[in-house]
């Protein structure tokens, strides 16, 4: 019975992403999923759930280190939460929350000792899986021969504190890199361990519920944590999502089996989070909407604000565009080829002989948004957006994908009478 309900829950989560369903249908299915999550189904029959305290989280980090993982997780640097090496819970942003809005971000004290009382910062895990600068080849001249320098083995990362939307982003990047046999991403990803953290307090720019990627994690993790903090209570519900996770969990002394009331409480926090998203966006038919609105005048209005700074693409956990740079030493003895993150907002990005294909700002913003929400579906059979909100927070002028899609929807060219011979609407996209 449990399995049937669990499958139904997952099916309803998938169905909420189906653009072929009407909004009422998707909302109803999402409600079924949230109800199944909420109703305290005895998970212990299938996957045991455990309770640990802060010492247990320290023991978890130590257990990962003992197994040879380099543990990376949230830390505070220069007023923001960024991912870096974590040696113990003391390195986490203890007792902090992030206050996020379009174009603004700040940290503030929560008044408690929460370990995960914030959401996502400007970085994502792609900086470890496909680093901003990576040597893909290096070599040196030795006599008449060119000798390749073997790149160093990447560390075995344990990603600690991964949010559900970020796991969705990793799965999206898997579809990009793994089928291509990418030698940078593949080894880093296959050797990694993922400790997920369910979200109980969404941020001001989060909209994962609209994208079907959160606030609870359903798969793609080795261990998941749900932090419960309240009147005299501070503990973590832990669930293993893989054999490797179960093995590590078994090594944590002090972990005890969760009681049904504790499971229900943790789940209710996650369910409640779904109703408190900072933002939402209607994704029904968004592919057709954007494909049909290449000439919508709203792109020009966005271009008046957009600085083409590339921030949105750098912070986005799914953006993967890169360029290649060749470097050589002045004496000509050593050379290397480096893969560097690039962005569709730069002029060079679409340069072909004679000039860039997308010379206007409006065409570059339209390309990015249309790829994320429309052509990504044709390319990879999923959305390219997971609703993390980073591009909204870190856009210096506060351009907001949820607001821009809403504007496009409200000015949908398909609902307008097109005057015969209207020059603006005959004009080809640039
Ligand atoms: S949308 Fe915002 S973050 Fe993106 S390039 Fe334009 S100004 Fe920069
Ligand atoms: S497009 Fe924006 S909200 Fe969507 S995944 Fe990228 S950064 Fe996050």
Tab-separated table of C-alpha atoms in Angstrom, residues 1-429:
chain	number	residue	atom	x	y	z
A	1	UNK	CA	0.000	0.000	0.000
A	2	UNK	CA	2.788	2.364	0.913
A	3	UNK	CA	4.519	1.752	-2.411
A	4	UNK	CA	1.340	2.490	-4.351
A	5	UNK	CA	0.918	5.764	-2.499
A	6	UNK	CA	4.564	6.661	-2.956
A	7	UNK	CA	4.341	6.009	-6.707
A	8	UNK	CA	1.164	8.072	-6.830
A	9	UNK	CA	2.981	10.871	-5.050
A	10	UNK	CA	5.850	10.830	-7.499
A	11	UNK	CA	3.462	10.574	-10.459
A	12	UNK	CA	1.557	13.591	-9.212
A	13	UNK	CA	4.813	15.527	-8.876
A	14	UNK	CA	5.729	14.679	-12.465
A	15	UNK	CA	2.245	15.516	-13.645
A	16	UNK	CA	2.506	18.982	-12.125
A	17	UNK	CA	5.306	19.660	-14.625
A	18	UNK	CA	3.322	18.443	-17.646
A	19	UNK	CA	2.644	21.502	-19.821
A	20	UNK	CA	-0.158	19.595	-21.528
A	21	UNK	CA	-2.304	19.705	-18.398
A	22	UNK	CA	-4.511	22.626	-17.521
A	23	UNK	CA	-3.606	24.768	-14.513
A	24	UNK	CA	-6.538	23.450	-12.388
A	25	UNK	CA	-5.463	19.851	-13.161
A	26	UNK	CA	-1.867	20.520	-12.233
A	27	UNK	CA	-2.889	22.303	-9.058
A	28	UNK	CA	-5.143	19.399	-8.065
A	29	UNK	CA	-2.411	16.838	-8.732
A	30	UNK	CA	0.069	18.920	-6.805
A	31	UNK	CA	-2.403	18.956	-3.927
A	32	UNK	CA	-2.677	15.152	-4.042
A	33	UNK	CA	1.099	14.911	-3.911
A	34	UNK	CA	1.324	17.293	-0.984
A	35	UNK	CA	-1.440	15.400	0.819
A	36	UNK	CA	0.347	12.069	0.350
A	37	UNK	CA	3.511	13.662	1.648
A	38	UNK	CA	1.663	15.192	4.557
A	39	UNK	CA	-0.353	12.200	5.720
A	40	UNK	CA	2.459	10.479	7.584
A	41	UNK	CA	2.659	7.328	5.517
A	42	UNK	CA	4.788	4.811	7.445
A	43	UNK	CA	7.993	5.274	5.494
A	44	UNK	CA	9.783	3.254	8.162
A	45	UNK	CA	8.412	0.111	6.505
A	46	UNK	CA	10.400	0.837	3.371
A	47	UNK	CA	13.084	3.349	4.256
A	48	UNK	CA	13.929	3.877	7.857
A	49	UNK	CA	13.951	7.481	8.966
A	50	UNK	CA	16.238	8.580	11.741
A	51	UNK	CA	16.606	11.525	14.057
A	52	UNK	CA	19.965	13.152	14.755
A	53	UNK	CA	20.955	16.334	16.550
A	54	UNK	CA	23.710	18.830	15.730
A	55	UNK	CA	26.322	16.415	17.072
A	56	UNK	CA	24.928	13.845	14.690
A	57	UNK	CA	25.387	16.271	11.785
A	58	UNK	CA	29.008	16.722	12.870
A	59	UNK	CA	29.339	12.934	12.978
A	60	UNK	CA	27.901	12.776	9.459
A	61	UNK	CA	30.479	15.253	8.150
A	62	UNK	CA	33.245	13.291	9.903
A	63	UNK	CA	31.950	10.006	8.455
A	64	UNK	CA	32.102	11.474	4.934
A	65	UNK	CA	35.631	12.757	5.518
A	66	UNK	CA	36.689	9.316	6.816
A	67	UNK	CA	35.430	7.836	3.554
A	68	UNK	CA	37.708	10.104	1.548
A	69	UNK	CA	35.197	12.753	0.508
A	70	UNK	CA	36.002	16.429	0.338
A	71	UNK	CA	32.930	17.884	2.028
A	72	UNK	CA	31.737	21.149	0.501
A	73	UNK	CA	28.741	23.058	1.771
A	74	UNK	CA	27.352	26.468	2.654
A	75	UNK	CA	29.687	28.926	4.375
A	76	UNK	CA	29.666	32.698	4.828
A	77	UNK	CA	32.073	34.869	2.878
A	78	UNK	CA	31.903	38.623	2.202
A	79	UNK	CA	28.294	38.867	3.307
A	80	UNK	CA	26.929	36.015	1.208
A	81	UNK	CA	26.470	32.270	1.553
A	82	UNK	CA	28.875	30.486	-0.771
A	83	UNK	CA	29.940	26.863	-1.122
A	84	UNK	CA	33.326	25.916	0.237
A	85	UNK	CA	35.070	23.235	2.290
A	86	UNK	CA	33.249	22.356	5.482
A	87	UNK	CA	35.086	20.673	8.350
A	88	UNK	CA	32.252	20.743	10.894
A	89	UNK	CA	28.897	22.405	11.552
A	90	UNK	CA	30.802	25.397	12.954
A	91	UNK	CA	31.669	26.271	9.325
A	92	UNK	CA	27.988	26.460	8.327
A	93	UNK	CA	26.043	29.790	8.404
A	94	UNK	CA	24.666	28.981	11.866
A	95	UNK	CA	21.747	31.158	12.934
A	96	UNK	CA	21.598	33.171	9.694
A	97	UNK	CA	18.881	33.723	7.131
A	98	UNK	CA	19.162	35.318	3.708
A	99	UNK	CA	16.722	38.034	2.739
A	100	UNK	CA	16.318	38.028	-1.010
A	101	UNK	CA	14.383	40.178	-3.448
A	102	UNK	CA	14.885	41.244	-7.048
A	103	UNK	CA	18.354	42.782	-7.157
A	104	UNK	CA	18.919	42.604	-3.398
A	105	UNK	CA	20.457	40.114	-0.965
A	106	UNK	CA	21.492	40.383	2.646
A	107	UNK	CA	22.117	38.118	5.608
A	108	UNK	CA	20.562	38.669	8.999
A	109	UNK	CA	20.523	36.936	12.374
A	110	UNK	CA	17.627	34.553	12.931
A	111	UNK	CA	17.816	34.486	16.696
A	112	UNK	CA	18.241	30.718	16.805
A	113	UNK	CA	20.921	28.129	16.028
A	114	UNK	CA	19.488	26.797	12.769
A	115	UNK	CA	22.105	25.173	10.529
A	116	UNK	CA	20.062	25.529	7.332
A	117	UNK	CA	17.912	28.607	7.952
A	118	UNK	CA	18.559	30.146	4.513
A	119	UNK	CA	18.095	29.096	0.906
A	120	UNK	CA	20.494	29.422	-2.034
A	121	UNK	CA	23.265	31.958	-2.572
A	122	UNK	CA	25.005	33.217	-5.700
A	123	UNK	CA	26.893	29.985	-6.290
A	124	UNK	CA	25.618	26.606	-7.340
A	125	UNK	CA	27.203	23.167	-7.366
A	126	UNK	CA	28.128	23.561	-11.026
A	127	UNK	CA	31.248	25.405	-9.858
A	128	UNK	CA	32.510	22.025	-8.558
A	129	UNK	CA	31.122	19.773	-11.291
A	130	UNK	CA	32.132	21.982	-14.207
A	131	UNK	CA	34.411	24.647	-12.701
A	132	UNK	CA	34.504	28.197	-14.112
A	133	UNK	CA	38.019	27.585	-15.508
A	134	UNK	CA	39.241	24.064	-16.229
A	135	UNK	CA	42.293	22.966	-18.173
A	136	UNK	CA	41.074	20.367	-20.656
A	137	UNK	CA	44.545	19.840	-22.084
A	138	UNK	CA	48.063	20.953	-21.196
A	139	UNK	CA	51.444	20.026	-22.561
A	140	UNK	CA	55.049	21.020	-22.953
A	141	UNK	CA	57.660	20.758	-25.669
A	142	UNK	CA	60.484	18.373	-24.880
A	143	UNK	CA	62.959	18.394	-27.750
A	144	UNK	CA	60.969	17.643	-30.881
A	145	UNK	CA	58.160	16.000	-28.928
A	146	UNK	CA	55.009	17.462	-27.350
A	147	UNK	CA	54.331	15.773	-24.015
A	148	UNK	CA	50.819	15.974	-22.585
A	149	UNK	CA	50.432	16.865	-18.949
A	150	UNK	CA	47.906	14.597	-17.286
A	151	UNK	CA	45.277	16.685	-15.433
A	152	UNK	CA	45.064	16.056	-11.689
A	153	UNK	CA	42.353	13.674	-10.508
A	154	UNK	CA	39.317	15.652	-9.294
A	155	UNK	CA	38.425	15.279	-5.597
A	156	UNK	CA	35.595	13.009	-4.536
A	157	UNK	CA	33.106	15.628	-3.444
A	158	UNK	CA	30.414	15.250	-0.828
A	159	UNK	CA	27.934	18.007	-1.611
A	160	UNK	CA	26.477	18.956	1.747
A	161	UNK	CA	23.272	20.948	2.099
A	162	UNK	CA	21.950	20.605	-1.451
A	163	UNK	CA	18.472	22.039	-1.927
A	164	UNK	CA	15.789	20.189	-3.916
A	165	UNK	CA	15.906	22.726	-6.769
A	166	UNK	CA	19.663	22.229	-6.925
A	167	UNK	CA	19.302	18.465	-7.190
A	168	UNK	CA	16.901	19.099	-10.061
A	169	UNK	CA	19.561	21.350	-11.633
A	170	UNK	CA	22.190	18.612	-11.270
A	171	UNK	CA	19.872	16.169	-13.015
A	172	UNK	CA	19.367	18.675	-15.817
A	173	UNK	CA	23.116	19.141	-16.201
A	174	UNK	CA	23.515	15.342	-16.201
A	175	UNK	CA	21.432	15.328	-19.391
A	176	UNK	CA	23.723	17.933	-20.916
A	177	UNK	CA	27.130	16.562	-19.996
A	178	UNK	CA	26.894	12.816	-19.407
A	179	UNK	CA	25.582	11.673	-22.818
A	180	UNK	CA	28.418	13.681	-24.374
A	181	UNK	CA	30.982	11.835	-22.233
A	182	UNK	CA	32.253	15.108	-20.796
A	183	UNK	CA	35.606	14.394	-19.162
A	184	UNK	CA	35.345	17.333	-16.753
A	185	UNK	CA	31.816	16.799	-15.437
A	186	UNK	CA	31.538	12.997	-15.632
A	187	UNK	CA	34.254	11.962	-13.151
A	188	UNK	CA	33.300	14.704	-10.696
A	189	UNK	CA	29.639	13.756	-10.762
A	190	UNK	CA	30.016	9.977	-10.679
A	191	UNK	CA	32.273	10.031	-7.630
A	192	UNK	CA	30.151	12.440	-5.630
A	193	UNK	CA	27.907	11.988	-2.597
A	194	UNK	CA	24.872	14.219	-2.078
A	195	UNK	CA	23.403	15.298	1.249
A	196	UNK	CA	20.135	17.076	0.477
A	197	UNK	CA	18.291	19.482	2.741
A	198	UNK	CA	14.550	19.892	2.360
A	199	UNK	CA	13.360	23.486	2.346
A	200	UNK	CA	11.043	24.639	5.096
A	201	UNK	CA	11.447	28.423	4.677
A	202	UNK	CA	11.500	29.456	0.998
A	203	UNK	CA	13.268	32.661	-0.004
A	204	UNK	CA	11.774	35.801	-1.468
A	205	UNK	CA	12.713	34.886	-5.052
A	206	UNK	CA	12.066	31.117	-4.871
A	207	UNK	CA	9.481	29.565	-7.203
A	208	UNK	CA	10.407	25.873	-7.180
A	209	UNK	CA	6.792	24.852	-6.616
A	210	UNK	CA	5.889	26.361	-10.001
A	211	UNK	CA	8.664	24.372	-11.643
A	212	UNK	CA	7.887	21.097	-9.810
A	213	UNK	CA	11.357	20.892	-8.255
A	214	UNK	CA	10.713	21.517	-4.554
A	215	UNK	CA	10.445	22.330	-1.707
A	216	UNK	CA	10.822	18.616	-0.831
A	217	UNK	CA	13.360	16.349	-2.461
A	218	UNK	CA	12.068	13.116	-3.994
A	219	UNK	CA	15.152	11.422	-5.432
A	220	UNK	CA	18.698	12.044	-6.607
A	221	UNK	CA	20.302	12.162	-3.153
A	222	UNK	CA	22.252	9.818	-0.898
A	223	UNK	CA	20.979	11.307	2.354
A	224	UNK	CA	18.315	13.921	2.978
A	225	UNK	CA	17.912	16.097	6.053
A	226	UNK	CA	14.903	18.038	7.278
A	227	UNK	CA	15.719	20.507	10.035
A	228	UNK	CA	13.089	20.891	12.734
A	229	UNK	CA	13.614	23.782	15.119
A	230	UNK	CA	11.109	25.118	17.601
A	231	UNK	CA	10.197	25.356	21.268
A	232	UNK	CA	13.102	23.577	22.932
A	233	UNK	CA	13.474	21.312	19.896
A	234	UNK	CA	16.290	21.182	17.399
A	235	UNK	CA	16.788	17.993	15.449
A	236	UNK	CA	17.089	16.641	11.929
A	237	UNK	CA	15.030	13.955	10.231
A	238	UNK	CA	17.402	11.882	8.084
A	239	UNK	CA	16.497	9.567	5.236
A	240	UNK	CA	18.819	7.465	3.112
A	241	UNK	CA	18.190	7.670	-0.629
A	242	UNK	CA	20.850	5.189	-1.727
A	243	UNK	CA	22.838	2.236	-0.425
A	244	UNK	CA	25.835	4.528	-0.002
A	245	UNK	CA	23.693	6.879	2.070
A	246	UNK	CA	22.384	4.028	4.208
A	247	UNK	CA	25.942	2.860	4.867
A	248	UNK	CA	27.037	6.327	6.029
A	249	UNK	CA	23.875	6.772	8.075
A	250	UNK	CA	24.546	3.453	9.805
A	251	UNK	CA	27.900	4.782	10.978
A	252	UNK	CA	26.420	7.769	12.822
A	253	UNK	CA	26.313	6.932	16.477
A	254	UNK	CA	23.467	8.606	18.297
A	255	UNK	CA	21.025	8.336	15.377
A	256	UNK	CA	17.723	6.936	16.587
A	257	UNK	CA	14.686	5.721	14.699
A	258	UNK	CA	12.185	8.519	14.084
A	259	UNK	CA	8.751	8.288	15.643
A	260	UNK	CA	5.697	8.725	13.416
A	261	UNK	CA	4.887	12.093	14.989
A	262	UNK	CA	8.381	13.359	14.225
A	263	UNK	CA	8.073	12.238	10.603
A	264	UNK	CA	4.705	13.923	10.246
A	265	UNK	CA	6.004	17.148	11.813
A	266	UNK	CA	8.995	17.330	9.469
A	267	UNK	CA	6.837	16.614	6.457
A	268	UNK	CA	4.270	19.205	7.441
A	269	UNK	CA	7.013	21.857	7.491
A	270	UNK	CA	7.983	20.987	3.915
A	271	UNK	CA	4.373	20.884	2.768
A	272	UNK	CA	3.713	24.264	4.352
A	273	UNK	CA	6.757	25.686	2.570
A	274	UNK	CA	5.114	24.911	-0.773
A	275	UNK	CA	2.426	27.421	0.096
A	276	UNK	CA	4.903	30.176	0.994
A	277	UNK	CA	6.970	30.598	-2.137
A	278	UNK	CA	8.322	34.075	-2.710
A	279	UNK	CA	7.170	33.944	-6.311
A	280	UNK	CA	5.208	31.838	-8.759
A	281	UNK	CA	4.912	31.605	-12.513
A	282	UNK	CA	2.340	29.987	-14.750
A	283	UNK	CA	4.231	27.496	-16.917
A	284	UNK	CA	1.186	26.195	-18.752
A	285	UNK	CA	1.993	26.243	-22.467
A	286	UNK	CA	5.043	28.431	-21.837
A	287	UNK	CA	6.946	26.875	-24.737
A	288	UNK	CA	4.259	27.756	-27.255
A	289	UNK	CA	3.826	31.154	-25.595
A	290	UNK	CA	7.478	32.102	-26.024
A	291	UNK	CA	7.827	30.612	-29.507
A	292	UNK	CA	4.819	32.666	-30.585
A	293	UNK	CA	6.104	35.900	-29.084
A	294	UNK	CA	9.514	36.366	-30.659
A	295	UNK	CA	8.289	39.746	-31.896
A	296	UNK	CA	6.555	40.843	-28.717
A	297	UNK	CA	7.526	44.508	-28.023
A	298	UNK	CA	8.113	43.578	-24.376
A	299	UNK	CA	11.571	42.227	-25.269
A	300	UNK	CA	12.556	45.777	-26.235
A	301	UNK	CA	11.265	47.074	-22.911
A	302	UNK	CA	13.417	44.541	-21.033
A	303	UNK	CA	16.394	45.569	-23.163
A	304	UNK	CA	16.085	49.132	-21.849
A	305	UNK	CA	16.869	47.739	-18.376
A	306	UNK	CA	19.211	44.821	-19.100
A	307	UNK	CA	22.925	45.611	-18.741
A	308	UNK	CA	24.035	42.356	-20.468
A	309	UNK	CA	26.243	41.860	-17.426
A	310	UNK	CA	25.861	38.015	-17.665
A	311	UNK	CA	25.122	37.680	-13.935
A	312	UNK	CA	21.933	35.718	-14.557
A	313	UNK	CA	23.778	33.060	-16.546
A	314	UNK	CA	26.726	32.843	-14.159
A	315	UNK	CA	24.511	32.220	-11.118
A	316	UNK	CA	22.061	29.917	-12.897
A	317	UNK	CA	22.631	26.302	-11.807
A	318	UNK	CA	21.662	24.888	-15.206
A	319	UNK	CA	23.416	27.303	-17.610
A	320	UNK	CA	26.305	25.411	-19.141
A	321	UNK	CA	27.684	27.508	-22.007
A	322	UNK	CA	31.436	27.729	-22.220
A	323	UNK	CA	34.175	28.904	-24.513
A	324	UNK	CA	37.720	27.686	-25.034
A	325	UNK	CA	40.901	29.681	-24.544
A	326	UNK	CA	44.386	28.633	-25.613
A	327	UNK	CA	47.358	29.914	-23.618
A	328	UNK	CA	51.059	29.448	-24.146
A	329	UNK	CA	54.151	30.518	-22.286
A	330	UNK	CA	56.201	33.350	-23.761
A	331	UNK	CA	59.054	30.970	-24.585
A	332	UNK	CA	56.675	28.678	-26.444
A	333	UNK	CA	57.547	25.658	-24.282
A	334	UNK	CA	54.249	25.209	-22.464
A	335	UNK	CA	50.660	25.470	-23.650
A	336	UNK	CA	47.211	24.742	-22.284
A	337	UNK	CA	43.605	24.731	-23.459
A	338	UNK	CA	41.159	26.030	-20.858
A	339	UNK	CA	37.383	25.707	-20.759
A	340	UNK	CA	35.836	28.901	-19.369
A	341	UNK	CA	32.220	29.679	-18.536
A	342	UNK	CA	30.629	31.882	-21.177
A	343	UNK	CA	27.261	33.540	-21.547
A	344	UNK	CA	24.719	34.061	-24.303
A	345	UNK	CA	24.571	37.695	-23.133
A	346	UNK	CA	27.994	38.505	-24.614
A	347	UNK	CA	28.388	39.748	-28.170
A	348	UNK	CA	31.197	37.302	-28.858
A	349	UNK	CA	29.037	34.343	-27.933
A	350	UNK	CA	27.084	34.385	-31.190
A	351	UNK	CA	29.894	35.748	-33.355
A	352	UNK	CA	30.279	34.129	-36.723
A	353	UNK	CA	32.179	35.464	-39.736
A	354	UNK	CA	30.901	38.974	-40.308
A	355	UNK	CA	29.481	39.695	-36.859
A	356	UNK	CA	27.302	38.426	-34.013
A	357	UNK	CA	23.994	36.724	-34.751
A	358	UNK	CA	22.359	38.438	-31.795
A	359	UNK	CA	23.595	42.002	-31.842
A	360	UNK	CA	20.717	43.610	-29.926
A	361	UNK	CA	20.200	43.348	-26.172
A	362	UNK	CA	16.577	42.342	-26.695
A	363	UNK	CA	17.579	39.415	-28.900
A	364	UNK	CA	20.057	38.175	-26.309
A	365	UNK	CA	17.613	38.366	-23.408
A	366	UNK	CA	14.928	36.713	-25.566
A	367	UNK	CA	17.367	33.953	-26.529
A	368	UNK	CA	18.179	33.241	-22.885
A	369	UNK	CA	14.619	33.237	-21.555
A	370	UNK	CA	13.279	31.300	-24.536
A	371	UNK	CA	16.017	28.691	-24.170
A	372	UNK	CA	15.377	28.275	-20.441
A	373	UNK	CA	11.622	27.867	-20.657
A	374	UNK	CA	10.932	26.707	-24.231
A	375	UNK	CA	13.657	25.361	-26.515
A	376	UNK	CA	15.277	23.506	-23.585
A	377	UNK	CA	12.174	21.309	-23.665
A	378	UNK	CA	12.851	20.408	-27.295
A	379	UNK	CA	16.574	19.965	-26.652
A	380	UNK	CA	16.583	18.027	-23.362
A	381	UNK	CA	12.931	17.131	-22.736
A	382	UNK	CA	12.747	19.247	-19.564
A	383	UNK	CA	12.592	22.842	-18.487
A	384	UNK	CA	15.940	24.604	-18.209
A	385	UNK	CA	14.729	26.456	-15.121
A	386	UNK	CA	14.346	24.929	-11.668
A	387	UNK	CA	12.899	28.000	-9.966
A	388	UNK	CA	15.859	28.721	-7.663
A	389	UNK	CA	15.415	32.491	-8.084
A	390	UNK	CA	19.134	33.271	-8.322
A	391	UNK	CA	18.849	35.164	-11.610
A	392	UNK	CA	16.241	37.434	-10.003
A	393	UNK	CA	18.224	38.140	-6.841
A	394	UNK	CA	21.563	38.666	-8.571
A	395	UNK	CA	20.354	40.747	-11.500
A	396	UNK	CA	21.707	44.204	-10.638
A	397	UNK	CA	18.623	45.866	-12.077
A	398	UNK	CA	16.140	43.334	-10.684
A	399	UNK	CA	14.883	41.812	-13.934
A	400	UNK	CA	12.578	38.983	-12.876
A	401	UNK	CA	11.908	35.964	-15.114
A	402	UNK	CA	8.562	35.310	-13.431
A	403	UNK	CA	7.426	38.891	-14.036
A	404	UNK	CA	8.700	38.961	-17.630
A	405	UNK	CA	6.914	35.713	-18.534
A	406	UNK	CA	3.746	37.098	-16.985
A	407	UNK	CA	4.133	40.285	-19.055
A	408	UNK	CA	4.630	38.246	-22.226
A	409	UNK	CA	1.563	36.163	-21.366
A	410	UNK	CA	-0.547	39.252	-20.777
A	411	UNK	CA	0.551	40.788	-24.081
A	412	UNK	CA	0.483	37.484	-26.019
A	413	UNK	CA	0.613	38.348	-29.712
A	414	UNK	CA	-1.662	35.402	-30.496
A	415	UNK	CA	-4.495	37.178	-28.738
A	416	UNK	CA	-3.999	40.376	-30.706
A	417	UNK	CA	-5.399	41.323	-34.061
A	418	UNK	CA	-2.429	41.765	-36.369
A	419	UNK	CA	-2.962	44.703	-38.746
A	420	UNK	CA	-2.222	43.685	-42.308
A	421	UNK	CA	1.098	45.132	-43.388
A	422	UNK	CA	2.057	46.280	-39.897
A	423	UNK	CA	5.813	46.799	-40.321
A	424	UNK	CA	6.798	46.130	-36.665
A	425	UNK	CA	5.167	42.710	-36.729
A	426	UNK	CA	6.599	41.789	-40.130
A	427	UNK	CA	10.087	42.543	-38.942
A	428	UNK	CA	12.298	39.477	-38.524
A	429	UNK	CA	13.932	38.775	-35.144
